[in-house]
Each structure stands twice: as structure tokens, then as C-alpha cells.
XYZ file of C-alpha atoms in Angstrom:
356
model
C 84.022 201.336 56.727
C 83.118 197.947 58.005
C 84.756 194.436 58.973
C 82.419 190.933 58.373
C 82.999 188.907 61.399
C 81.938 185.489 61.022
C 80.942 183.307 64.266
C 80.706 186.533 66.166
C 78.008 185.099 68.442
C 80.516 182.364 69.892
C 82.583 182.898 73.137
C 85.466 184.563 70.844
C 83.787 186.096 68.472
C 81.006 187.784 70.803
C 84.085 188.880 72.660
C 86.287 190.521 70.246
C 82.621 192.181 68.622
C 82.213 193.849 71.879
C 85.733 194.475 72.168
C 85.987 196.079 68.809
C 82.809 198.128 69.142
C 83.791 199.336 72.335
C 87.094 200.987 70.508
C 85.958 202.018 67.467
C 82.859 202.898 65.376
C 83.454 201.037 62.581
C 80.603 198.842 62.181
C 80.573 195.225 62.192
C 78.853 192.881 60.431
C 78.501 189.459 62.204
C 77.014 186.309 60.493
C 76.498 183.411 62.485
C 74.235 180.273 62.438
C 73.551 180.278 66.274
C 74.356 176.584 66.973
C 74.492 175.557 70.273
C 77.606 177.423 71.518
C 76.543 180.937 69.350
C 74.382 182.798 72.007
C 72.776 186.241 70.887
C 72.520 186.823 74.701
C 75.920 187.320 74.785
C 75.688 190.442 72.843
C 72.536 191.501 74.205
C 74.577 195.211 75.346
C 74.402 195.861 71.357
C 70.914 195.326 70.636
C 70.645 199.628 70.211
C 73.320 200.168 69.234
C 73.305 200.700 64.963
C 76.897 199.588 64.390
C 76.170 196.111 64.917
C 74.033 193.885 61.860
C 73.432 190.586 62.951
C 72.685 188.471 60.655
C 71.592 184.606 61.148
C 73.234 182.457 58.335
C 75.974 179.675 58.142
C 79.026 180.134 56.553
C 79.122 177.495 53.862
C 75.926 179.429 51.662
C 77.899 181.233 49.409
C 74.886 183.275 48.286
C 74.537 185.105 51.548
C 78.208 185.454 51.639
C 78.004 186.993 48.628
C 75.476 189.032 49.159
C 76.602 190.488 52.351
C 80.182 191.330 50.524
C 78.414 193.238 47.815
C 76.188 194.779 50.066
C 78.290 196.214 52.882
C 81.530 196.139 50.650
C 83.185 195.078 54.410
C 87.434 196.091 54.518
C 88.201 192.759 56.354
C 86.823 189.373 56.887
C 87.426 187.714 60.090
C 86.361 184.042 60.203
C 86.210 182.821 64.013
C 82.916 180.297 63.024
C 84.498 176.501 63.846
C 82.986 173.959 65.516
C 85.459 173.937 68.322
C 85.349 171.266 70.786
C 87.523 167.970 70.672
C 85.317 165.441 72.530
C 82.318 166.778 70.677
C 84.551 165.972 67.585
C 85.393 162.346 69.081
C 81.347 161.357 69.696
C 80.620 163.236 65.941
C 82.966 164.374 62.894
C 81.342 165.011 60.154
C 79.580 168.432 61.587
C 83.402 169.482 62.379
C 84.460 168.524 58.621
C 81.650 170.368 57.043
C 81.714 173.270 59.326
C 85.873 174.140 59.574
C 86.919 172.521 56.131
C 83.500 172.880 53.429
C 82.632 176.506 55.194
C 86.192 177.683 55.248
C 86.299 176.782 51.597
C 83.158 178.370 50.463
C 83.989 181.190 52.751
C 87.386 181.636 50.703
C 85.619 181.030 47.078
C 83.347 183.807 48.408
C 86.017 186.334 49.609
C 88.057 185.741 46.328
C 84.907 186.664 43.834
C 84.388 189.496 45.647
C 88.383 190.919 46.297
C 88.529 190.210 42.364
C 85.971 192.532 41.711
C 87.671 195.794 44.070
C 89.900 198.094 42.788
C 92.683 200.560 43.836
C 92.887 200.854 47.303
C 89.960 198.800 48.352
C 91.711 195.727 46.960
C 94.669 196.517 48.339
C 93.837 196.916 51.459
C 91.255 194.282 51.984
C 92.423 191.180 54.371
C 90.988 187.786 55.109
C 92.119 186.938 58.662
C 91.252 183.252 59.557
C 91.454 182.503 63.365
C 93.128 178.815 64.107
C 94.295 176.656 67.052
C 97.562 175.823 68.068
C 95.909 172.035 68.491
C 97.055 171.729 64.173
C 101.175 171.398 65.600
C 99.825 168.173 67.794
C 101.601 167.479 71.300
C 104.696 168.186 72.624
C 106.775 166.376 75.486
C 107.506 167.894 78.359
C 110.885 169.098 77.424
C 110.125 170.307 73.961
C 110.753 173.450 72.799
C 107.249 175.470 72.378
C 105.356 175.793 69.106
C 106.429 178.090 66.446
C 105.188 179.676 63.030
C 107.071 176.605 61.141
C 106.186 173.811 63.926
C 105.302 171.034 61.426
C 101.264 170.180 61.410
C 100.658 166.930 63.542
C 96.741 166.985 64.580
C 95.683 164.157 66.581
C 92.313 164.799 66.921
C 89.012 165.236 64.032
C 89.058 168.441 65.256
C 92.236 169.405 64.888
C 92.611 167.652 62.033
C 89.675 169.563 60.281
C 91.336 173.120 61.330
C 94.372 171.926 59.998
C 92.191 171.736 56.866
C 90.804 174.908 56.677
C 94.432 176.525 57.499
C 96.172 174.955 54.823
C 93.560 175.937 52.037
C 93.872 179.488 53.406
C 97.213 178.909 52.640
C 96.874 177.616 48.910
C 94.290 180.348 48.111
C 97.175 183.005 49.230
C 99.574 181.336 47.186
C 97.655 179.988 44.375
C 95.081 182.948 43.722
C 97.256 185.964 45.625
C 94.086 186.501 48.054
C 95.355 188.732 51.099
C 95.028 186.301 53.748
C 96.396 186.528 57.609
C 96.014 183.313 59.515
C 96.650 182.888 63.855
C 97.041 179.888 65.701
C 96.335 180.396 69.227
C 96.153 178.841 72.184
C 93.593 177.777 74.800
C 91.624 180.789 75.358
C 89.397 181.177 78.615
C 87.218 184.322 80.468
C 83.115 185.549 79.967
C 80.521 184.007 77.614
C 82.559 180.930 77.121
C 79.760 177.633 77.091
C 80.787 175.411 79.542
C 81.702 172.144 78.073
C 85.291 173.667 78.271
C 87.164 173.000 81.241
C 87.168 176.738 83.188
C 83.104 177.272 82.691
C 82.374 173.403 82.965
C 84.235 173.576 86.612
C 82.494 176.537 87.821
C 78.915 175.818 86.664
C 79.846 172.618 88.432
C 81.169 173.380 91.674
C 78.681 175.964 92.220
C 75.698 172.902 91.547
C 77.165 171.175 93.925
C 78.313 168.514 91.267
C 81.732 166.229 90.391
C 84.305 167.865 88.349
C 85.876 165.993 85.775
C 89.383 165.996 85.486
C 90.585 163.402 82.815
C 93.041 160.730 83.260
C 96.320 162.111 85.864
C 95.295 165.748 85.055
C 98.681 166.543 83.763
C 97.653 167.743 80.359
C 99.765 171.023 79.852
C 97.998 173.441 78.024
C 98.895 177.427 77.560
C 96.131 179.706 78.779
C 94.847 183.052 76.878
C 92.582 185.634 78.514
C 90.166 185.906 75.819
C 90.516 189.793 75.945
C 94.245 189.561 75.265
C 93.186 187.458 72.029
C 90.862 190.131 70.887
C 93.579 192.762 71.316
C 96.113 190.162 69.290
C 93.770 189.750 66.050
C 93.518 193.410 65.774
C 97.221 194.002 65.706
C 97.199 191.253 63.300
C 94.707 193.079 61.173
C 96.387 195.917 61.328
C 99.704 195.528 60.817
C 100.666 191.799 60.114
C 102.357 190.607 56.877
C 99.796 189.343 54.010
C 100.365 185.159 53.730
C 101.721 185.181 57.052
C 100.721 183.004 59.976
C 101.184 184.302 63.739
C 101.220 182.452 67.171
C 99.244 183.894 69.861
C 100.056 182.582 73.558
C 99.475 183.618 77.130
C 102.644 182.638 78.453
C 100.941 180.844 80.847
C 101.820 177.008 81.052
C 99.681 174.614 83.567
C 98.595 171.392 84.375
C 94.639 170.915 84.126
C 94.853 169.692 87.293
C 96.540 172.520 88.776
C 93.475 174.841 86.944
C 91.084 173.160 88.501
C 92.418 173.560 92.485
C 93.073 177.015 91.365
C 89.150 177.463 90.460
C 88.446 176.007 93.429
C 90.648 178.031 95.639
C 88.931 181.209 94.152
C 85.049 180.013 94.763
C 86.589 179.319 98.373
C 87.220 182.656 98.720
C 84.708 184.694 96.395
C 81.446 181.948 97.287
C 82.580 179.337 99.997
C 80.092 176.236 100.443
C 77.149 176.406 102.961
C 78.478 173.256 104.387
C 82.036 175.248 104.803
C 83.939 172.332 103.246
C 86.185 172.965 100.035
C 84.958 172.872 96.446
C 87.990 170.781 95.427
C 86.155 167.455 97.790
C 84.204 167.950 94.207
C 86.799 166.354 92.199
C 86.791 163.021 90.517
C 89.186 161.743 87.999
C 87.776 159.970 85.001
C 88.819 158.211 82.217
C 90.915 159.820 79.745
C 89.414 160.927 76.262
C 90.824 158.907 73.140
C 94.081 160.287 72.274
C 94.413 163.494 74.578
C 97.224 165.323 73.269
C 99.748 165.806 76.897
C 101.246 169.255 75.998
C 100.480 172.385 74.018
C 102.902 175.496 73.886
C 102.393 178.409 72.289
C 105.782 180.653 70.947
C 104.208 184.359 70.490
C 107.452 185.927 70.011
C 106.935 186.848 66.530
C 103.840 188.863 67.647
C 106.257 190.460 70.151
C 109.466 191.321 67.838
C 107.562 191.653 64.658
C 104.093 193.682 65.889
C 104.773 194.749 69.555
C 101.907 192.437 71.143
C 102.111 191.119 74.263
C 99.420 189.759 76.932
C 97.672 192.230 79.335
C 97.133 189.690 81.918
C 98.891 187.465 83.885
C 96.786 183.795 84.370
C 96.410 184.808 88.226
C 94.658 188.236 86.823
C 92.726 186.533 84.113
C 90.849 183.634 86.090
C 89.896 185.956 88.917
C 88.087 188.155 86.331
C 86.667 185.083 84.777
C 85.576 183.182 87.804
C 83.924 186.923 89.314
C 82.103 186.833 85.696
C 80.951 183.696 86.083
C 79.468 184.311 89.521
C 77.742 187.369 88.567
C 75.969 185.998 85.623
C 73.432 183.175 86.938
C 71.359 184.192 84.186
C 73.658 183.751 81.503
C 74.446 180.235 82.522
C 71.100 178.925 83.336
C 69.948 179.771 79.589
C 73.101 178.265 78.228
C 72.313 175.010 79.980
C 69.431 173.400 77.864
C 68.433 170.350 77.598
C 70.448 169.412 74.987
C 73.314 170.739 76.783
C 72.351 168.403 79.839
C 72.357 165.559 77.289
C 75.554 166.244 75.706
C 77.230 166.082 79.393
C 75.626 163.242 80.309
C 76.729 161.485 77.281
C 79.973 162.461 77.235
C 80.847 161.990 80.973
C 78.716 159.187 81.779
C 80.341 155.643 82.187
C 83.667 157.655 82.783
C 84.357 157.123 86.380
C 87.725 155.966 86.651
């Protein structure tokens, strides 16, 4: 038995490969194109070990789709490959269009040749699980109630907007061609081997260079926080158990104001690697101009994965960011190799002229 994970070398995806490996022995096959944010480093721990088959490829060539389906005759499909990050989407589209909308469609045309081709129990029991954002429902006020399964789809961003895409064709192929499909919508996940244009990693690497941290506009963006572990643990109760066609929300519980994030990081590099100079890291922050169109609130309702498949998060936020700020202190390696020069450039250019 296998499952094909797609965009396994990506902060998710390299975590729930060495989460699943490290619980079962069922192989995995993980195909990924190793853009900038897929790192094989993160899964260096696996490079022995002969239930992991990496294979190099992008999503949207059917062939090698194909091929690795026929070849490895994989039980599940787990897409987590998405370009994933809204400013990058702002500055340039069309990669985010082809990658979450044209792969996830020749992923799907893929999956259904192949599932129409199994028989008895293998087609039964096969599942496509696509892995979404909880960015597709748009932004709430301050007052409104969180998002749920049936929270109309309001994306305000290319980004969003293009995994809005992709989840409503998984969608149509359920309903229009009967494929087994399982799709989650989850919220802003955070801990190890995440690249750091995302706010947790981008403030660490930062404060520990001794350099400004960001913060956009007031800093009150509300967004709910995930320990990436707790995700992991989430799409495999979802694989096993969820309802075919069904969509599930999966949340931390854990509501906060970038700005309060960010003092939080700080407090914790106080403690865990104070400044030579003995002065706080959060003198480091600067506010900067706001991104186009920042969405103010996200809220994630995961109390259908509660009543309906007995999931809950493991961590609290307080547990989570110590483990992920520790992680982040103990790997120097890790993040130096991350930060090419085409990372450098991507900062500058996105940051740069943003002073507020």
C-alpha cells in the first residue's frame, strides 16, 4: 500500500511526509517540482530510508502523473502543491493560476483515468484529498461569526482567488464524474521547515540578523493559527474517516492580532537568545505600508472535525510557537540555505519603498 503526496517537499507537505512515515510504513510517494519554497533538505532524515520515492516533477504533466498512478497503483492522492503566498501573488499571478487552477485540473483529469480503470475494492476505497485555505471564505469583521463548511466563497486576493479555483473543480469532478474526493480548508499554519517570507519564520530570521520586522499597516490583521503538526494529524483523520464530496474546516482555535505574534516572538528570543547589546528584539519593529487589499480577519469553525471525526488540536498557540521558535534557533543551517539570492531579492522587492 502507498499514498501519492504531491508538494511533499513544501513546509506542509515535508511535514505531514515525515509525520506519516514516522507512524506508519506505508510508503509514500512524493512528487514535487522543487520551486523555491520545496526544499529536499527538509526531508534530508529520509534519504535511507526505502519508504520514501521522491520524485522531481510538476503537477500539471499529466504523463508523469499517469505514470506514477499506474506504476505504484497509490490508495490516496494528497495534493498539498500550491503556490501559496499572497504578496507573491500581488507582484505575479499567472504562476499562482497555472500552478493551483491548470495543475489541480490536470491533477484531477489524471486521478479520474486512473480511479476509472480500478476495480472492487481498490476503487472503492481510493480518495483524492485536496488541501485548501480558509483565505477562499474572504474576511470577516470583528464580530462575525467564524467560518464554516457552507461560509459562501469571497477571495480577495489572486491567490485566494486561484484556490478557490482549484476547490470548486474538485467539487464538479465529485459531482459531475463521482470521483472520491475529500477537500480541507484550513487555516494559517506555522512551526519547522516553513520558508520565511511568512510572518513567524520571516520575524525570527529577522530579529536574529539584527534586521526591521515588518508588520503591515496597524498590525491588527486577525488570523487563526495551526501548529503544522496538528494539521498533519487533521488530514489523516480526514483520510481516514471523512465523508466522500465533503469539505472540512481545520482551525487552531487560536485567534490573534499579527501584531500581538510578533511581541510574542520577540518575548521568546528574549528569553531563549537575548541580544548582545541586552536591549529587546521588539526595538526591531517597524510598521509599513499595508499590502493591497489585506483581508482584516480570518476564523476558522473546526467543529465538524470535532463532532463528526473526533479531531481536535494537540497544542495550544503558547505550546506551538515555543516549539517553533526553539526549531528555528537550532537550525542555522536550514535557514542560511533557504535564504538565496533570489530569496534576498524577493524581500527586497517586496518590502522595499514600504516604510510607513
Amino acid at each position: 500500500m502507498s499514498i501519492l503526496v504531491t508538494g511533499g517537499a513544501g513546509f506542509i507537505g515535508a511535514n505531514f511526509v515525515l509525520d506519516w512515515l514516522a507512524q506508519s510504513d506505508e510508503a509514500v510517494i512524493n512528487l514535487d517540482l522543487l520551486t523555491y519554497a520545496g526544499n529536499r533538505e527538509s526531508l534530508a532524515s529520509l534519504d535511507d530510508d526505502a519508504r520514501h520515492i521522491f520524485v522531481q516533477g510538476d503537477i500539471g504533466d499529466a504523463t508523469l502523473v499517469a505514470q506514477l498512478l499506474a506504476q505504484h497503483q497509490p490508495r490516496a492522492m494528497i495534493n498539498f502543491a500550491a503556490e501559496s503566498h499572497v504578496d507573491r501573488s500581488i507582484h505575479g499571478p499567472e504562476d499562482f493560476v497555472q500552478t493551483n487552477i491548470v495543475g489541480t485540473f490536470r491533477l484531477l483529469e489524471a486521478v479520474r483515468a486512473h480511479w476509472n480503470g480500478l476495480q472492487g475494492d481498490a476503487r472503492q476505497d481510493f480518495r483524492f484529498l485536496h488541501v485548501s485555505t480558509d483565505e477562499v471564505y474572504g474576511s470577516l469583521s470583528k464580530d462575525d461569526p467564524a467560518f464554516t463548511e457552507t461560509h459562501r466563497y469571497a477571495p480577495n486576493s489572486p491567490y485566494s482567488a486561484s484556490k478557490a479555483a482549484s476547490d470548486h473543480l474538485v467539487r464538479a469532478y465529485h459531482h459531475t464524474y463521482g470521483l472520491p474526493v475529500l477537500t480541507t480548508n484550513c487555516s494559517n499554519n506555522y512551526g519547522p521547515y516553513q520558508f520565511p517570507e511568512k510572518l513567524i519564520p520571516l520575524m525570527i530570521v529577522n530579529a536574529l540578523a539584527g534586521k526591521p520586522l515588518p508588520v503591515y499597516g496597524d498590525g491588527q490583521q486577525i488570523r487563526d493559527w495551526l501548529y503544522v503538526t496538528d494539521h498533519c494529524s487533521a488530514i489523516r483523520r480526514v483520510l481516514e474517516a471523512g465523508i466522500v464530496g465533503e469539505i472540512y474546516n481545520i482551525g487552531g482555535w487560536n485567534e490573534k492580532p499579527n501584531l500581538d505574534i510578533v511581541h510574542i516572538i520577540c518575548t521568546l528570543l528574549d528569553e531563549f537568545h537575548a541580544r548582545a547589546d541586552g536591549q529587546p528584539y521588539s526595538e526591531q519593529i517597524t510598521y509599513v505600508t499595508d499590502r493591497p487589499g489585506h483581508d482584516r480577519r480570518y476564523a476558522i469553525d473546526a467543529s465538524k472535525m470535532a463532532s463528526e471525526l473526533g479531531w481536535k488540536p494537540a497544542e495550544t498557540f503558547d505550546t506551538g510557537i515555543r516549539k517553533t521558535v526553539k526549531w528555528y534557533l537550532d537550525n542555522p543551517d536550514w535557514i542560511a540555505h533557504v535564504q538565496s539570492g533570489t530569496y534576498r531579492e524577493w524581500v527586497e522587492k517586496n518590502y522595499s519603498g514600504r516604510a510607513a
